Short mmCIF file of C-alpha atoms and ligand atoms in Angstrom, two decimals:
data_model
loop_
_atom_site.label_atom_id
_atom_site.label_comp_id
_atom_site.label_asym_id
_atom_site.label_seq_id
_atom_site.Cartn_x
_atom_site.Cartn_y
_atom_site.Cartn_z
CA UNK A 1 -7.95 -30.03 -49.60
CA UNK A 2 -9.69 -26.72 -50.08
CA UNK A 3 -11.92 -27.58 -47.19
CA UNK A 4 -9.07 -28.66 -44.90
CA UNK A 5 -7.28 -25.44 -45.65
CA UNK A 6 -10.37 -23.45 -44.98
CA UNK A 7 -10.82 -25.20 -41.57
CA UNK A 8 -7.17 -24.81 -40.80
CA UNK A 9 -7.28 -21.08 -41.57
CA UNK A 10 -10.37 -20.64 -39.31
CA UNK A 11 -8.68 -22.49 -36.56
CA UNK A 12 -5.56 -20.44 -37.00
CA UNK A 13 -7.30 -17.09 -36.92
CA UNK A 14 -9.36 -18.16 -33.94
CA UNK A 15 -6.16 -19.15 -31.95
CA UNK A 16 -4.39 -15.95 -33.08
CA UNK A 17 -7.36 -13.92 -31.85
CA UNK A 18 -6.98 -15.71 -28.63
CA UNK A 19 -3.36 -14.97 -28.33
CA UNK A 20 -4.08 -11.31 -29.00
CA UNK A 21 -6.87 -11.15 -26.52
CA UNK A 22 -4.87 -12.93 -23.87
CA UNK A 23 -1.98 -10.47 -24.39
CA UNK A 24 -4.38 -7.62 -23.59
CA UNK A 25 -5.55 -8.86 -20.22
CA UNK A 26 -3.86 -7.00 -17.42
CA UNK A 27 -3.72 -9.03 -14.18
CA UNK A 28 -3.82 -6.74 -11.18
CA UNK A 29 -2.96 -7.87 -7.58
CA UNK A 30 -4.16 -6.46 -4.25
CA UNK A 31 -4.03 -8.28 -0.91
CA UNK A 32 -7.07 -6.64 0.56
CA UNK A 33 -10.78 -7.17 0.01
CA UNK A 34 -13.45 -5.26 -1.93
CA UNK A 35 -14.24 -1.93 -0.38
CA UNK A 36 -10.68 -1.45 0.85
CA UNK A 37 -8.51 1.48 -0.16
CA UNK A 38 -6.42 -0.60 -2.55
CA UNK A 39 -9.56 -1.99 -4.21
CA UNK A 40 -11.01 1.47 -4.75
CA UNK A 41 -7.90 2.36 -6.72
CA UNK A 42 -8.05 -0.97 -8.59
CA UNK A 43 -11.79 -0.56 -9.49
CA UNK A 44 -11.14 3.06 -10.82
CA UNK A 45 -8.08 1.86 -12.78
CA UNK A 46 -10.03 -0.95 -14.36
CA UNK A 47 -12.89 1.35 -15.37
CA UNK A 48 -10.46 3.98 -16.87
CA UNK A 49 -8.21 1.57 -18.79
CA UNK A 50 -11.23 -0.34 -20.26
CA UNK A 51 -12.84 2.84 -21.26
CA UNK A 52 -9.82 4.76 -22.55
CA UNK A 53 -8.52 1.73 -24.56
CA UNK A 54 -11.94 1.28 -26.20
CA UNK A 55 -12.00 -2.26 -24.78
CA UNK A 56 -8.53 -3.23 -26.16
CA UNK A 57 -7.46 -3.90 -22.59
CA UNK A 58 -9.30 -5.89 -19.88
CA UNK A 59 -8.24 -5.56 -16.27
CA UNK A 60 -8.76 -8.64 -14.07
CA UNK A 61 -8.48 -7.94 -10.39
CA UNK A 62 -7.13 -10.53 -7.96
CA UNK A 63 -7.90 -9.53 -4.37
CA UNK A 64 -8.38 -10.99 -0.86
CA UNK A 65 -5.02 -12.86 -0.90
CA UNK A 66 -6.16 -14.96 -3.84
CA UNK A 67 -2.77 -14.80 -5.35
CA UNK A 68 -0.69 -14.44 -2.18
CA UNK A 69 0.41 -11.80 0.28
CA UNK A 70 1.88 -8.48 -0.68
CA UNK A 71 5.46 -9.68 -0.84
CA UNK A 72 4.31 -12.57 -3.02
CA UNK A 73 2.36 -10.34 -5.32
CA UNK A 74 5.48 -8.18 -5.75
CA UNK A 75 7.51 -11.23 -6.63
CA UNK A 76 4.87 -12.21 -9.28
CA UNK A 77 5.13 -8.67 -10.74
CA UNK A 78 8.80 -8.99 -10.99
CA UNK A 79 8.25 -12.22 -13.01
CA UNK A 80 5.35 -10.65 -15.11
CA UNK A 81 2.91 -13.37 -14.03
CA UNK A 82 1.01 -10.44 -12.59
CA UNK A 83 1.29 -7.15 -14.48
CA UNK A 84 0.12 -4.43 -12.02
CA UNK A 85 -0.11 -4.13 -8.26
CA UNK A 86 -1.47 -1.68 -5.66
CA UNK A 87 0.71 -2.47 -2.74
CA UNK A 88 1.25 -0.79 0.67
CA UNK A 89 4.59 0.92 1.06
CA UNK A 90 5.82 -1.24 3.91
CA UNK A 91 6.64 -4.57 2.02
CA UNK A 92 8.80 -2.77 -0.63
CA UNK A 93 11.33 -2.40 2.08
CA UNK A 94 13.23 -5.56 1.16
CA UNK A 95 13.01 -5.02 -2.63
CA UNK A 96 13.96 -1.37 -2.78
CA UNK A 97 15.37 -0.06 0.49
CA UNK A 98 15.00 3.55 -0.63
CA UNK A 99 11.13 3.17 -0.09
CA UNK A 100 11.85 3.28 3.61
CA UNK A 101 12.27 7.00 3.38
CA UNK A 102 8.54 7.55 2.76
CA UNK A 103 7.64 5.39 5.75
CA UNK A 104 9.79 7.41 8.04
CA UNK A 105 7.91 8.18 11.29
CA UNK A 106 6.25 11.54 11.67
CA UNK A 107 7.55 12.63 8.33
CA UNK A 108 4.55 14.20 6.68
CA UNK A 109 2.60 16.79 8.65
CA UNK A 110 -0.68 16.38 6.78
CA UNK A 111 -2.10 14.90 3.58
CA UNK A 112 -1.62 18.00 1.48
CA UNK A 113 2.04 17.95 2.26
CA UNK A 114 2.28 14.20 1.52
CA UNK A 115 0.67 14.88 -1.95
CA UNK A 116 3.10 17.76 -2.76
CA UNK A 117 6.08 15.74 -1.91
CA UNK A 118 5.04 12.39 -3.43
CA UNK A 119 3.77 13.99 -6.62
CA UNK A 120 6.90 16.05 -6.94
CA UNK A 121 10.57 15.30 -7.77
CA UNK A 122 11.16 13.44 -4.53
CA UNK A 123 8.31 11.07 -5.03
CA UNK A 124 9.50 10.59 -8.70
CA UNK A 125 12.98 9.59 -7.49
CA UNK A 126 11.43 6.75 -5.55
CA UNK A 127 9.25 5.60 -8.52
CA UNK A 128 12.36 5.71 -10.76
CA UNK A 129 14.38 3.67 -8.26
CA UNK A 130 11.96 0.89 -8.34
CA UNK A 131 12.98 0.11 -11.82
CA UNK A 132 16.22 -1.42 -10.48
CA UNK A 133 13.98 -4.09 -8.69
CA UNK A 134 11.93 -4.81 -11.83
CA UNK A 135 9.04 -2.45 -11.15
CA UNK A 136 7.77 0.39 -13.23
CA UNK A 137 6.61 2.97 -10.62
CA UNK A 138 3.33 4.54 -11.67
CA UNK A 139 1.74 6.55 -8.91
CA UNK A 140 1.03 6.78 -5.12
CA UNK A 141 -2.38 6.32 -3.77
CA UNK A 142 -3.00 6.01 -0.04
CA UNK A 143 -3.68 3.78 2.86
CA UNK A 144 -3.39 6.87 4.96
CA UNK A 145 -1.99 7.91 8.33
CA UNK A 146 -1.56 4.90 10.56
CA UNK A 147 -2.98 4.72 14.08
CA UNK A 148 -2.36 2.33 16.94
CA UNK A 149 -5.16 -0.10 18.20
CA UNK A 150 -4.87 -2.60 20.97
CA UNK A 151 -6.82 -4.71 23.48
CA UNK A 152 -4.73 -4.20 26.57
CA UNK A 153 -5.08 -0.56 27.66
CA UNK A 154 -5.57 3.07 26.74
CA UNK A 155 -2.36 4.53 25.31
CA UNK A 156 -1.62 8.19 25.81
CA UNK A 157 2.17 8.28 25.79
CA UNK A 158 5.12 6.25 24.87
CA UNK A 159 5.34 4.67 28.32
CA UNK A 160 2.01 2.92 27.82
CA UNK A 161 3.35 1.11 24.74
CA UNK A 162 5.88 -0.85 26.80
CA UNK A 163 5.70 -4.65 26.18
CA UNK A 164 2.61 -4.59 23.76
CA UNK A 165 2.67 -7.43 21.31
CA UNK A 166 2.13 -5.60 18.01
CA UNK A 167 1.79 -6.94 14.56
CA UNK A 168 3.73 -4.92 12.00
CA UNK A 169 4.07 -5.12 8.24
CA UNK A 170 6.97 -7.04 6.55
CA UNK A 171 9.20 -3.98 6.95
CA UNK A 172 12.49 -3.56 8.94
CA UNK A 173 11.69 0.10 9.35
CA UNK A 174 8.23 -0.56 10.83
CA UNK A 175 9.67 -3.14 13.16
CA UNK A 176 12.50 -0.77 14.30
CA UNK A 177 9.95 2.06 15.00
CA UNK A 178 7.96 -0.19 17.34
CA UNK A 179 11.12 -1.55 19.01
CA UNK A 180 12.25 1.98 19.67
CA UNK A 181 8.86 2.70 21.16
CA UNK A 182 9.28 -0.21 23.61
CA UNK A 183 6.69 -2.57 22.02
CA UNK A 184 7.28 -6.21 21.06
CA UNK A 185 6.69 -6.09 17.23
CA UNK A 186 6.16 -9.12 15.17
CA UNK A 187 6.10 -8.94 11.28
CA UNK A 188 3.06 -10.68 9.76
CA UNK A 189 1.43 -10.48 6.35
CA UNK A 190 -2.05 -9.21 5.98
CA UNK A 191 -4.79 -10.02 7.04
CA UNK A 192 -4.61 -10.37 10.84
CA UNK A 193 -8.13 -10.48 12.19
CA UNK A 194 -7.79 -14.11 13.59
CA UNK A 195 -4.42 -13.34 15.31
CA UNK A 196 -6.07 -10.34 16.99
CA UNK A 197 -9.20 -12.19 17.95
CA UNK A 198 -7.24 -15.08 19.43
CA UNK A 199 -4.88 -12.72 21.29
CA UNK A 200 -1.69 -14.02 19.48
CA UNK A 201 -1.03 -10.30 19.29
CA UNK A 202 -2.40 -7.37 21.44
CA UNK A 203 -2.62 -4.80 18.71
CA UNK A 204 -1.73 -3.43 15.36
CA UNK A 205 -1.61 -0.16 13.49
CA UNK A 206 -3.38 0.99 10.38
CA UNK A 207 -5.39 3.77 8.95
CA UNK A 208 -9.01 4.38 9.92
CA UNK A 209 -10.63 2.57 6.91
CA UNK A 210 -9.06 -0.67 8.03
CA UNK A 211 -10.84 -0.62 11.41
CA UNK A 212 -14.07 -0.07 9.51
CA UNK A 213 -13.73 -2.43 6.56
CA UNK A 214 -12.17 -5.27 8.53
CA UNK A 215 -14.34 -4.63 11.58
CA UNK A 216 -11.59 -4.32 14.00
CA UNK A 217 -14.05 -2.49 16.32
CA UNK A 218 -15.25 -6.02 17.18
CA UNK A 219 -11.94 -7.20 18.38
CA UNK A 220 -9.91 -4.08 19.46
CA UNK A 221 -10.93 -1.88 22.36
CA UNK A 222 -8.55 1.05 22.29
CA UNK A 223 -7.37 3.19 19.50
CA UNK A 224 -4.84 6.09 19.70
CA UNK A 225 -4.51 8.65 16.96
CA UNK A 226 -0.72 8.36 16.65
CA UNK A 227 -0.56 9.15 12.94
CA UNK A 228 3.05 7.81 13.26
CA UNK A 229 3.48 6.91 9.65
CA UNK A 230 1.86 8.08 6.45
CA UNK A 231 1.36 5.00 4.53
CA UNK A 232 1.01 5.29 0.72
CA UNK A 233 0.29 2.52 -1.73
CA UNK A 234 2.96 2.38 -4.37
CA UNK A 235 1.42 1.37 -7.70
CA UNK A 236 3.61 -0.50 -10.02
CA UNK A 237 3.71 -2.42 -13.28
CA UNK A 238 5.98 -5.30 -14.22
CA UNK A 239 9.02 -3.94 -15.88
CA UNK A 240 9.15 -6.89 -18.20
CA UNK A 241 5.60 -6.23 -19.38
CA UNK A 242 6.06 -2.53 -19.52
CA UNK A 243 8.91 -2.79 -22.15
CA UNK A 244 6.54 -4.64 -24.50
CA UNK A 245 3.96 -1.78 -24.62
CA UNK A 246 3.84 0.95 -27.12
CA UNK A 247 4.51 4.43 -25.89
CA UNK A 248 0.84 5.34 -26.37
CA UNK A 249 -0.31 2.43 -24.24
CA UNK A 250 2.14 3.14 -21.59
CA UNK A 251 1.02 6.70 -21.30
CA UNK A 252 -2.68 5.65 -21.26
CA UNK A 253 -2.01 3.11 -18.45
CA UNK A 254 0.15 5.45 -16.40
CA UNK A 255 -2.43 8.19 -16.63
CA UNK A 256 -5.27 5.84 -15.69
CA UNK A 257 -3.26 4.91 -12.56
CA UNK A 258 -2.52 8.58 -11.71
CA UNK A 259 -6.14 9.50 -12.04
CA UNK A 260 -7.34 6.53 -10.10
CA UNK A 261 -4.91 7.52 -7.29
CA UNK A 262 -6.11 11.09 -7.19
CA UNK A 263 -9.66 9.90 -7.02
CA UNK A 264 -8.98 7.40 -4.25
CA UNK A 265 -6.96 9.70 -2.04
CA UNK A 266 -9.90 12.19 -1.90
CA UNK A 267 -12.49 9.43 -1.45
CA UNK A 268 -10.44 8.07 1.55
CA UNK A 269 -10.03 11.45 3.18
CA UNK A 270 -13.70 12.36 2.77
CA UNK A 271 -14.82 9.28 4.55
CA UNK A 272 -12.66 9.66 7.73
CA UNK A 273 -15.09 11.77 9.66
CA UNK A 274 -17.84 9.25 9.29
CA UNK A 275 -15.43 6.46 10.20
CA UNK A 276 -14.44 8.05 13.58
CA UNK A 277 -18.11 8.42 14.37
CA UNK A 278 -18.80 4.84 13.47
CA UNK A 279 -15.86 3.49 15.60
CA UNK A 280 -17.06 5.49 18.63
CA UNK A 281 -20.50 4.25 18.21
CA UNK A 282 -19.23 0.72 18.09
CA UNK A 283 -17.69 1.28 21.49
CA UNK A 284 -14.08 1.77 20.70
CA UNK A 285 -12.24 4.08 23.22
CA UNK A 286 -10.38 6.57 21.20
CA UNK A 287 -7.45 8.76 22.47
CA UNK A 288 -7.60 11.70 20.07
CA UNK A 289 -4.77 13.74 21.66
CA UNK A 290 -1.89 11.54 22.70
CA UNK A 291 1.45 12.90 23.86
CA UNK A 292 3.04 12.64 20.49
CA UNK A 293 6.18 14.52 21.58
CA UNK A 294 6.93 11.42 23.76
CA UNK A 295 6.59 9.17 20.71
CA UNK A 296 8.71 11.47 18.53
CA UNK A 297 11.55 11.62 21.01
CA UNK A 298 11.84 7.77 20.97
CA UNK A 299 12.13 7.49 17.21
CA UNK A 300 14.28 10.53 16.52
CA UNK A 301 17.56 8.36 16.32
CA UNK A 302 16.18 6.12 13.54
CA UNK A 303 17.71 8.17 10.68
CA UNK A 304 21.20 7.25 11.90
CA UNK A 305 20.49 3.51 12.04
CA UNK A 306 21.85 1.02 9.52
CA UNK A 307 18.50 0.97 7.67
CA UNK A 308 19.42 4.36 6.26
CA UNK A 309 23.15 3.99 5.93
CA UNK A 310 23.21 3.48 2.15
CA UNK A 311 24.38 6.89 0.81
CA UNK A 312 21.58 7.09 -1.63
CA UNK A 313 18.96 6.29 0.93
CA UNK A 314 20.56 8.75 3.43
CA UNK A 315 20.56 11.48 0.84
CA UNK A 316 16.98 11.09 -0.04
CA UNK A 317 15.93 10.90 3.64
CA UNK A 318 17.65 14.15 4.33
CA UNK A 319 15.96 15.81 1.39
CA UNK A 320 12.56 14.44 2.53
CA UNK A 321 13.05 15.70 6.06
CA UNK A 322 14.02 19.09 4.70
CA UNK A 323 11.05 19.15 2.38
CA UNK A 324 8.61 18.27 5.19
CA UNK A 325 9.98 20.51 8.03
O1 LIG B 401 -4.20 -2.17 3.91
O2 LIG B 401 -0.51 -4.85 6.04
C1 LIG B 401 -0.91 -3.76 6.32
O3 LIG B 401 -1.01 -3.38 7.47
C2 LIG B 401 -1.50 -2.88 5.28
O4 LIG B 401 -1.85 -1.65 5.73
C3 LIG B 401 -2.70 -3.66 4.75
O5 LIG B 401 -2.38 -3.63 3.28
C4 LIG B 401 -4.02 -3.08 4.91
#
């Protein structure tokens, strides 16, 4: 009897320990592959959380679409099967329409302005708003300013865009931007190498690091520095999970994500010079000074579209436009 009790108690404490350990594993989802902007944030976050919690928490990173595309990762975060995500701004569009505001074309003039606005009260309004969709908004890191690449022709002004088959993110705003510019946009989840290679689409738009890390220089001849949208990542936690954490753990985790974001933004920007050099060396034909006024003129009506009709969204957009004048 004593022996049975002894064995039982050992078994019990073992399984209890497992429950405790399992509860402390943070599953983190990104759609992109190691070396990508999202993964650099994820790696830093993992390092900081594991260090600052003295090993209480482990972060397990799921990348390269191993748990689905960005929309699917967001759905899993809502259900708390995944706790944390580093997700591009675009796909939030259907979950929390107010996020559209930061993807507005030609909104931010430069990185410093994007930091000031997103780290300030307007960025906080967006993070807070995410709670209504089941996400605890933690911070913004960056994909960066998006540029157009294609395989058809050099693009200098809006007229050259006409009829291009372009892949866009799962975002109604992104689709509307490219429709307004005369392209033929098709929403597709990431990644898109095969579609570009096979000519299902003529082009795509993304920040410089993507052309390097995903080797788009192998399959895209032309790039135009349009910088049409500043594309942040919005880093979130599952609201269901968040509510179970102590205030101390919440703050440790939030701070780790903020620090990882600040680290990654600088890292990304520091590398852009070398990336341009690499892409030229690989033979891409790069238009560095396109006629951006012609692009701007085409998208200027977007703020009056249905996408921004909701009074809350409209109000924030106007504040954003004012703050970035
Ligand atoms: O970072 O889907 C996209 O175009 C995103 O920019 C993607 O996450 C690459």
